[in-house]
Short mmCIF file of C-alpha atoms and ligand atoms in Angstrom, two decimals:
data_model
loop_
_atom_site.label_atom_id
_atom_site.label_comp_id
_atom_site.label_asym_id
_atom_site.label_seq_id
_atom_site.Cartn_x
_atom_site.Cartn_y
_atom_site.Cartn_z
CA UNK A 6 -23.77 10.68 3.42
CA UNK A 7 -20.98 8.84 1.66
CA UNK A 8 -18.82 6.48 3.68
CA UNK A 9 -15.15 7.34 3.90
CA UNK A 10 -12.05 5.58 2.63
CA UNK A 11 -8.54 6.26 3.88
CA UNK A 12 -5.67 4.49 2.23
CA UNK A 13 -2.11 5.22 1.26
CA UNK A 14 1.47 4.27 0.63
CA UNK A 15 4.90 5.14 1.87
CA UNK A 16 6.91 7.23 -0.61
CA UNK A 17 9.99 5.03 -0.36
CA UNK A 18 9.92 4.13 -4.05
CA UNK A 19 7.57 3.81 -6.98
CA UNK A 20 4.54 1.57 -6.77
CA UNK A 21 4.62 -2.01 -8.02
CA UNK A 22 2.31 -4.80 -9.10
CA UNK A 23 1.74 -5.76 -5.44
CA UNK A 24 0.29 -2.32 -4.75
CA UNK A 25 -1.66 -2.46 -7.97
CA UNK A 26 -3.43 -5.73 -7.37
CA UNK A 27 -3.48 -5.52 -3.54
CA UNK A 28 -4.97 -2.07 -3.27
CA UNK A 29 -4.89 0.33 -6.24
CA UNK A 30 -7.47 -1.54 -8.31
CA UNK A 31 -9.88 -1.45 -5.36
CA UNK A 32 -9.28 2.23 -4.77
CA UNK A 33 -10.02 3.15 -8.37
CA UNK A 34 -13.16 1.02 -8.32
CA UNK A 35 -14.45 2.45 -5.03
CA UNK A 36 -13.62 6.13 -5.46
CA UNK A 37 -17.01 6.91 -7.00
CA UNK A 38 -18.95 5.48 -4.09
CA UNK A 39 -16.80 6.67 -1.17
CA UNK A 40 -15.31 9.94 -0.03
CA UNK A 41 -11.68 8.96 -0.65
CA UNK A 42 -8.47 10.24 0.93
CA UNK A 43 -5.18 8.79 -0.28
CA UNK A 44 -2.30 9.50 2.00
CA UNK A 45 1.27 9.74 0.77
CA UNK A 46 2.77 8.66 4.07
CA UNK A 47 6.02 10.60 4.11
CA UNK A 48 6.24 10.81 7.90
CA UNK A 49 5.81 7.04 8.14
CA UNK A 50 8.40 6.56 5.37
CA UNK A 51 10.89 8.48 7.50
CA UNK A 52 10.53 6.02 10.37
CA UNK A 53 12.94 3.69 8.58
CA UNK A 54 14.42 6.23 6.13
CA UNK A 55 15.18 9.10 8.49
CA UNK A 56 18.68 9.38 7.08
CA UNK A 57 17.35 9.75 3.54
CA UNK A 58 14.89 12.63 3.45
CA UNK A 59 15.77 13.28 -0.21
CA UNK A 60 14.55 9.80 -1.12
CA UNK A 61 11.20 10.41 0.55
CA UNK A 62 10.87 13.87 -0.97
CA UNK A 63 11.59 12.63 -4.47
CA UNK A 64 9.13 9.76 -4.26
CA UNK A 65 6.16 11.96 -3.38
CA UNK A 66 5.91 12.89 -7.06
CA UNK A 67 6.55 9.31 -8.19
CA UNK A 68 3.76 7.87 -6.03
CA UNK A 69 1.34 10.61 -7.09
CA UNK A 70 2.15 9.83 -10.74
CA UNK A 71 1.41 6.16 -10.11
CA UNK A 72 -1.98 7.01 -8.57
CA UNK A 73 -3.03 9.22 -11.43
CA UNK A 74 -1.72 6.79 -14.05
CA UNK A 75 -3.80 3.88 -12.72
CA UNK A 76 -6.94 6.00 -12.74
CA UNK A 77 -7.26 7.79 -9.41
CA UNK A 78 -9.37 10.83 -10.29
CA UNK A 79 -8.15 13.90 -8.39
CA UNK A 80 -11.53 15.56 -8.81
CA UNK A 81 -13.02 12.83 -6.61
CA UNK A 82 -10.15 11.49 -4.52
CA UNK A 83 -7.96 13.73 -2.39
CA UNK A 84 -4.25 12.94 -2.58
CA UNK A 85 -2.84 14.11 0.74
CA UNK A 86 0.71 14.54 2.06
CA UNK A 87 0.73 13.07 5.56
CA UNK A 88 3.27 15.42 7.14
CA UNK A 89 1.29 18.46 6.02
CA UNK A 90 -1.55 17.37 8.33
CA UNK A 91 -0.19 18.23 11.80
CA UNK A 92 -3.38 16.86 13.38
CA UNK A 93 -2.07 13.36 12.58
CA UNK A 94 1.06 13.98 14.65
CA UNK A 95 -1.08 15.44 17.44
CA UNK A 96 -3.41 12.46 17.52
CA UNK A 97 -0.41 10.13 17.53
CA UNK A 98 0.87 11.70 20.75
CA UNK A 99 -2.47 11.20 22.52
CA UNK A 100 -2.97 7.65 21.23
CA UNK A 101 0.46 6.68 22.58
CA UNK A 102 -1.09 6.66 26.05
CA UNK A 103 -3.60 4.03 24.95
CA UNK A 104 -1.07 1.46 23.70
CA UNK A 105 1.45 -0.58 25.65
CA UNK A 106 4.98 -1.39 24.58
CA UNK A 107 4.16 -5.09 24.87
CA UNK A 108 1.23 -4.72 22.48
CA UNK A 109 3.41 -2.99 19.88
CA UNK A 110 6.07 -5.65 20.18
CA UNK A 111 3.44 -8.35 19.63
CA UNK A 112 2.12 -6.83 16.39
CA UNK A 113 2.99 -9.54 13.84
CA UNK A 114 3.47 -7.11 10.93
CA UNK A 115 5.87 -4.91 12.84
CA UNK A 116 7.64 -7.97 14.20
CA UNK A 117 8.26 -9.34 10.70
CA UNK A 118 9.39 -5.96 9.39
CA UNK A 119 11.82 -5.44 12.29
CA UNK A 120 13.34 -8.80 11.44
CA UNK A 121 13.45 -8.04 7.69
CA UNK A 122 15.11 -4.71 8.29
CA UNK A 123 17.50 -6.27 10.82
CA UNK A 124 16.75 -3.61 13.45
CA UNK A 125 16.86 -5.90 16.50
CA UNK A 126 16.86 -3.89 19.73
CA UNK A 127 18.00 -0.78 17.83
CA UNK A 128 14.59 -0.32 16.25
CA UNK A 129 13.69 3.39 16.15
CA UNK A 130 10.76 4.13 18.46
CA UNK A 131 9.03 5.83 15.54
CA UNK A 132 9.18 2.62 13.52
CA UNK A 133 8.00 0.38 16.35
CA UNK A 134 5.15 2.78 16.95
CA UNK A 135 4.03 3.20 13.34
CA UNK A 136 0.77 1.34 14.01
CA UNK A 137 -0.11 4.22 16.36
CA UNK A 138 0.52 6.89 13.75
CA UNK A 139 -1.33 4.78 11.22
CA UNK A 140 -4.30 4.71 13.62
CA UNK A 141 -4.03 8.50 13.67
CA UNK A 142 -4.06 8.57 9.84
CA UNK A 143 -7.18 6.45 9.68
CA UNK A 144 -9.13 8.11 12.49
CA UNK A 145 -8.21 11.69 11.54
CA UNK A 146 -10.36 11.15 8.46
CA UNK A 147 -12.99 9.10 10.33
CA UNK A 148 -12.47 6.36 7.76
CA UNK A 149 -14.98 3.53 7.58
CA UNK A 150 -12.98 1.47 5.11
CA UNK A 151 -9.24 1.01 4.63
CA UNK A 152 -8.15 -0.87 1.48
CA UNK A 153 -4.84 -2.56 2.32
CA UNK A 154 -2.70 -5.56 1.49
CA UNK A 155 -3.07 -8.58 3.75
CA UNK A 156 0.15 -7.73 5.61
CA UNK A 157 -1.48 -4.60 7.00
CA UNK A 158 -4.48 -6.28 8.67
CA UNK A 159 -2.83 -6.55 12.11
CA UNK A 160 -2.20 -2.80 11.97
CA UNK A 161 -5.90 -2.19 11.29
CA UNK A 162 -6.76 -4.44 14.23
CA UNK A 163 -4.56 -2.34 16.44
CA UNK A 164 -6.27 0.79 15.18
CA UNK A 165 -9.65 -0.67 16.15
CA UNK A 166 -8.34 -1.31 19.68
CA UNK A 167 -7.17 2.29 19.96
CA UNK A 168 -10.53 3.58 18.76
CA UNK A 169 -12.36 1.44 21.31
CA UNK A 170 -10.13 2.60 24.17
CA UNK A 171 -10.46 6.22 23.17
CA UNK A 172 -14.23 6.08 22.79
CA UNK A 173 -14.60 4.30 26.13
CA UNK A 174 -12.26 6.55 28.13
CA UNK A 175 -13.20 9.93 26.62
CA UNK A 176 -16.21 10.22 24.31
CA UNK A 177 -17.36 8.13 21.36
CA UNK A 178 -16.04 10.44 18.66
CA UNK A 179 -13.78 8.08 16.69
CA UNK A 180 -14.99 5.74 13.95
CA UNK A 181 -14.05 2.04 13.97
CA UNK A 182 -12.54 1.21 10.57
CA UNK A 183 -12.74 -1.99 8.58
CA UNK A 184 -9.81 -3.27 6.52
CA UNK A 185 -10.58 -4.25 2.95
CA UNK A 186 -8.24 -6.84 1.50
CA UNK A 187 -8.35 -7.46 -2.24
CA UNK A 188 -8.90 -10.93 -3.67
CA UNK A 189 -5.13 -11.13 -4.04
CA UNK A 190 -4.08 -9.78 -0.67
CA UNK A 191 -0.44 -10.63 -1.05
CA UNK A 192 1.41 -10.85 -4.33
CA UNK A 193 4.71 -12.73 -3.97
CA UNK A 194 7.93 -11.21 -5.30
CA UNK A 195 9.62 -12.33 -8.52
CA UNK A 196 12.03 -14.27 -6.28
CA UNK A 197 9.08 -16.38 -5.13
CA UNK A 198 9.30 -14.88 -1.64
CA UNK A 199 6.25 -14.17 0.41
CA UNK A 200 5.59 -10.57 -0.63
CA UNK A 201 6.58 -8.25 -3.43
CA UNK A 202 8.04 -5.22 -1.65
CA UNK A 203 9.94 -2.09 -2.56
CA UNK A 204 12.57 -2.74 0.05
CA UNK A 205 12.88 -6.42 -0.86
CA UNK A 206 14.31 -5.87 -4.37
CA UNK A 207 11.82 -8.29 -5.88
CA UNK A 208 9.29 -5.97 -7.49
CA UNK A 209 7.99 -5.20 -10.98
CA UNK A 210 7.12 -1.50 -11.08
CA UNK A 211 4.24 0.20 -12.87
CA UNK A 212 6.80 2.28 -14.76
CA UNK A 213 9.06 -0.61 -15.82
CA UNK A 214 9.83 -0.68 -19.55
CA UNK A 215 8.85 -3.66 -21.70
CA UNK A 216 12.52 -4.72 -21.70
CA UNK A 217 12.83 -4.61 -17.94
CA UNK A 218 9.60 -6.55 -17.51
CA UNK A 219 10.96 -9.22 -19.90
CA UNK A 220 14.24 -9.36 -18.00
CA UNK A 221 12.56 -9.62 -14.62
CA UNK A 222 10.18 -12.33 -15.82
CA UNK A 223 13.15 -14.27 -17.23
CA UNK A 224 14.75 -14.24 -13.79
CA UNK A 225 11.57 -15.42 -12.09
CA UNK A 226 11.40 -18.35 -9.76
CA UNK A 227 9.65 -21.38 -11.26
CA UNK A 228 10.26 -25.02 -10.32
CA UNK A 229 13.95 -25.65 -9.62
CA UNK A 230 13.41 -29.35 -10.43
CA UNK A 231 12.08 -28.57 -13.91
CA UNK A 232 15.33 -28.72 -15.89
CA UNK A 233 14.40 -29.99 -19.35
CA UNK A 234 11.28 -29.15 -21.35
CA UNK A 235 10.11 -32.77 -21.26
CA UNK A 236 10.41 -33.01 -17.45
CA UNK A 237 7.17 -32.80 -15.45
CA UNK A 238 7.01 -29.51 -13.53
CA UNK A 239 5.34 -28.21 -10.39
CA UNK A 240 2.59 -25.62 -10.59
CA UNK A 241 2.15 -24.99 -6.85
CA UNK A 242 4.64 -22.44 -5.58
CA UNK A 243 5.65 -21.69 -9.17
CA UNK A 244 5.60 -17.90 -9.24
CA UNK A 245 5.05 -17.66 -12.99
CA UNK A 246 1.80 -19.59 -12.60
CA UNK A 247 0.86 -17.55 -9.54
CA UNK A 248 1.19 -14.39 -11.64
CA UNK A 249 -0.69 -15.90 -14.59
CA UNK A 250 -3.52 -16.80 -12.21
CA UNK A 251 -3.65 -13.18 -11.08
CA UNK A 252 -3.10 -11.24 -14.30
CA UNK A 253 -3.95 -13.48 -17.28
CA UNK A 254 -7.55 -12.85 -18.38
CA UNK A 255 -7.71 -16.27 -20.10
CA UNK A 256 -8.07 -18.59 -17.08
CA UNK A 257 -9.15 -21.46 -19.35
CA UNK A 258 -5.90 -21.29 -21.31
CA UNK A 259 -3.84 -21.01 -18.12
CA UNK A 260 -5.55 -24.17 -16.85
CA UNK A 261 -4.53 -26.01 -20.02
CA UNK A 262 -0.95 -24.80 -19.63
CA UNK A 263 -0.90 -26.10 -16.08
CA UNK A 264 -1.96 -29.57 -17.19
CA UNK A 265 0.72 -29.61 -19.87
CA UNK A 266 3.38 -28.30 -17.50
CA UNK A 267 2.63 -30.96 -14.90
CA UNK A 268 2.78 -33.71 -17.50
CA UNK A 269 6.02 -32.47 -19.02
CA UNK A 270 6.58 -30.94 -22.44
CA UNK A 271 6.10 -27.28 -21.64
CA UNK A 272 9.20 -25.18 -21.16
CA UNK A 273 9.69 -22.24 -18.84
CA UNK A 274 10.67 -20.08 -21.82
CA UNK A 275 7.24 -20.37 -23.47
CA UNK A 276 5.48 -19.79 -20.17
CA UNK A 277 7.56 -16.75 -19.36
CA UNK A 278 6.98 -15.29 -22.81
CA UNK A 279 3.25 -15.46 -22.18
CA UNK A 280 3.59 -13.84 -18.77
CA UNK A 281 5.75 -11.06 -20.24
CA UNK A 282 2.98 -10.27 -22.74
CA UNK A 283 0.27 -10.42 -20.11
CA UNK A 284 2.16 -8.05 -17.79
CA UNK A 285 2.93 -5.68 -20.64
CA UNK A 286 -0.78 -5.46 -21.40
CA UNK A 287 -1.42 -4.46 -17.77
CA UNK A 288 1.55 -2.12 -17.32
CA UNK A 289 1.86 -0.71 -20.88
CA UNK A 290 -1.17 1.63 -20.71
CA UNK A 291 -0.29 2.70 -17.15
CA UNK A 292 3.30 3.43 -18.21
CA UNK A 293 2.29 5.61 -21.13
CA UNK A 294 -0.23 7.60 -19.06
CA UNK A 295 2.50 8.02 -16.45
CA UNK A 296 4.95 9.34 -19.05
CA UNK A 297 2.37 11.86 -20.25
CA UNK A 298 1.63 13.06 -16.72
CA UNK A 299 5.32 13.30 -15.80
CA UNK A 300 5.78 16.03 -18.41
CA UNK A 301 4.02 18.52 -16.15
CA UNK A 302 5.19 18.04 -12.55
CA UNK A 303 3.85 21.47 -11.55
CA UNK A 304 0.35 20.25 -12.36
CA UNK A 305 0.88 17.15 -10.20
CA UNK A 306 1.99 19.32 -7.29
CA UNK A 307 -1.11 21.49 -7.73
CA UNK A 308 -3.24 18.35 -7.48
CA UNK A 309 -1.42 17.20 -4.33
CA UNK A 310 -1.67 20.64 -2.77
CA UNK A 311 -5.39 20.89 -3.42
CA UNK A 312 -5.95 17.36 -2.06
CA UNK A 313 -3.90 18.12 1.02
CA UNK A 314 -5.98 21.24 1.71
CA UNK A 315 -9.16 19.15 1.53
CA UNK A 316 -7.61 16.58 3.86
CA UNK A 317 -6.56 19.24 6.33
CA UNK A 318 -10.14 20.50 6.71
CA UNK A 319 -11.37 17.01 7.47
CA UNK A 320 -8.61 16.25 10.01
CA UNK A 321 -9.02 19.61 11.74
CA UNK A 322 -12.72 18.91 12.29
CA UNK A 323 -11.90 15.55 13.91
CA UNK A 324 -9.18 17.15 16.02
CA UNK A 325 -11.62 19.71 17.40
CA UNK A 326 -13.90 16.89 18.55
CA UNK A 327 -10.97 14.98 20.02
CA UNK A 328 -9.77 18.03 21.96
CA UNK A 329 -13.25 18.55 23.32
CA UNK A 330 -13.55 14.88 24.32
CA UNK A 331 -10.17 15.01 26.05
CA UNK A 332 -10.93 18.31 27.78
CA UNK A 333 -8.15 20.05 25.88
CA UNK A 334 -10.40 22.63 24.25
CA UNK A 335 -9.20 25.49 26.44
CA UNK A 336 -9.86 28.48 24.26
CA UNK A 337 -12.97 27.43 22.38
CA UNK A 338 -16.36 28.73 23.40
P1 LIG B 24 8.22 -1.00 1.82
O1 LIG B 24 9.11 -2.10 1.36
O2 LIG B 24 8.83 0.37 1.75
O3 LIG B 24 7.51 -1.30 3.09
P2 LIG B 24 5.92 -1.93 0.34
O4 LIG B 24 6.23 -2.43 -1.03
O5 LIG B 24 5.65 -2.88 1.44
O6 LIG B 24 7.11 -0.93 0.70
P3 LIG B 24 4.04 -0.04 1.40
O7 LIG B 24 4.06 1.38 0.93
O8 LIG B 24 4.61 -0.40 2.71
O9 LIG B 24 4.74 -0.90 0.25
O10 LIG B 24 2.56 -0.62 1.31
C1 LIG B 24 1.46 0.15 0.87
C2 LIG B 24 0.21 -0.70 0.70
O11 LIG B 24 0.38 -1.67 -0.34
C3 LIG B 24 -0.14 -1.52 1.94
O12 LIG B 24 -1.54 -1.55 2.06
C4 LIG B 24 0.38 -2.88 1.62
O13 LIG B 24 -0.32 -3.89 2.31
C5 LIG B 24 0.13 -2.98 0.12
N1 LIG B 24 1.08 -3.91 -0.51
C6 LIG B 24 2.43 -3.75 -0.58
N2 LIG B 24 3.00 -4.82 -1.17
C7 LIG B 24 2.00 -5.69 -1.48
C8 LIG B 24 1.94 -6.99 -2.11
N3 LIG B 24 3.04 -7.61 -2.52
N4 LIG B 24 0.74 -7.59 -2.26
C9 LIG B 24 -0.39 -6.97 -1.85
N5 LIG B 24 -0.42 -5.75 -1.25
C10 LIG B 24 0.76 -5.11 -1.06
MG1 LIG B 25 5.54 -2.11 3.61
#
């Protein structure tokens, strides 16, 4: 039997290069060998966008387009809308008993995000508790493997704890998942900050035009001390080099550029021109497939609907086992 992958994204915007390199490439590669479910996490998106349901609604299509454009094959992988799987909400309620408030508050990912979003003590309970609903996402599908960016690893750890508690207290019906972090687990933003993120305004999107890519690359953080072409420049922490290391297929040439840059005599303009071309060669084909696909939104919704139906069957089977383990199977024979 094939092992199972569960992965997904919040429909709070289109997907960007961070998603691409941190998770999408892995998903496309692995979909042939694993039974794959890709969750468009609309319910989780609402935890910090509850006042903007239209934004979440609109981005369901955008995220699905991104998946299909990068090569997710809907005949193999099921694209699933989270909120259409009520079993996930059900599981979340039961898992809440297995997690303490202190444990949620200690989760480093959630802690960072609460700070970033400036929630303070006014954090919605739903947001604070999203690791619990994410554990429900993962376990509803009995996932073995969860391809995520590095920032999500503490959430996977918390899922494993929930699985262990559940299996110990009730019956061993849940599967312990493993997180799978790509070689580049965290792509920094164009501002040089820690992580490219939709809500951080520092992303290059898979649908960005060649002009926008060029403009964003021009604005990118390099070495603030590198003022004139002949000045020696820093390579470490220079986001343009970080991106070249990730996306430029000619590592040998990038190495030569680094040497020249450090010595002095290589300007940011030349470097950025190269990066613009490299990114266009990654994004260009994705963008044109995306434009093609976007012409028939009804077809995309058919794909999502069919994937969601497949997902529902899987989650319902897990839920039946969970109910039995928890002695909640009142009316079944
Ligand atoms: P938001 O700002 O709305 O939280 P996001 O850009 O962080 O959006 P998510 O939908 O929260 O995106 O993340 C979906 C998946 O993509 C997660 O597994 C996450 O770890 C991964 N991911 C997001 N940004 C990056 C990045 N810059 N580098 C690597 N992986 C990333
Ligand atoms: Mg995020």
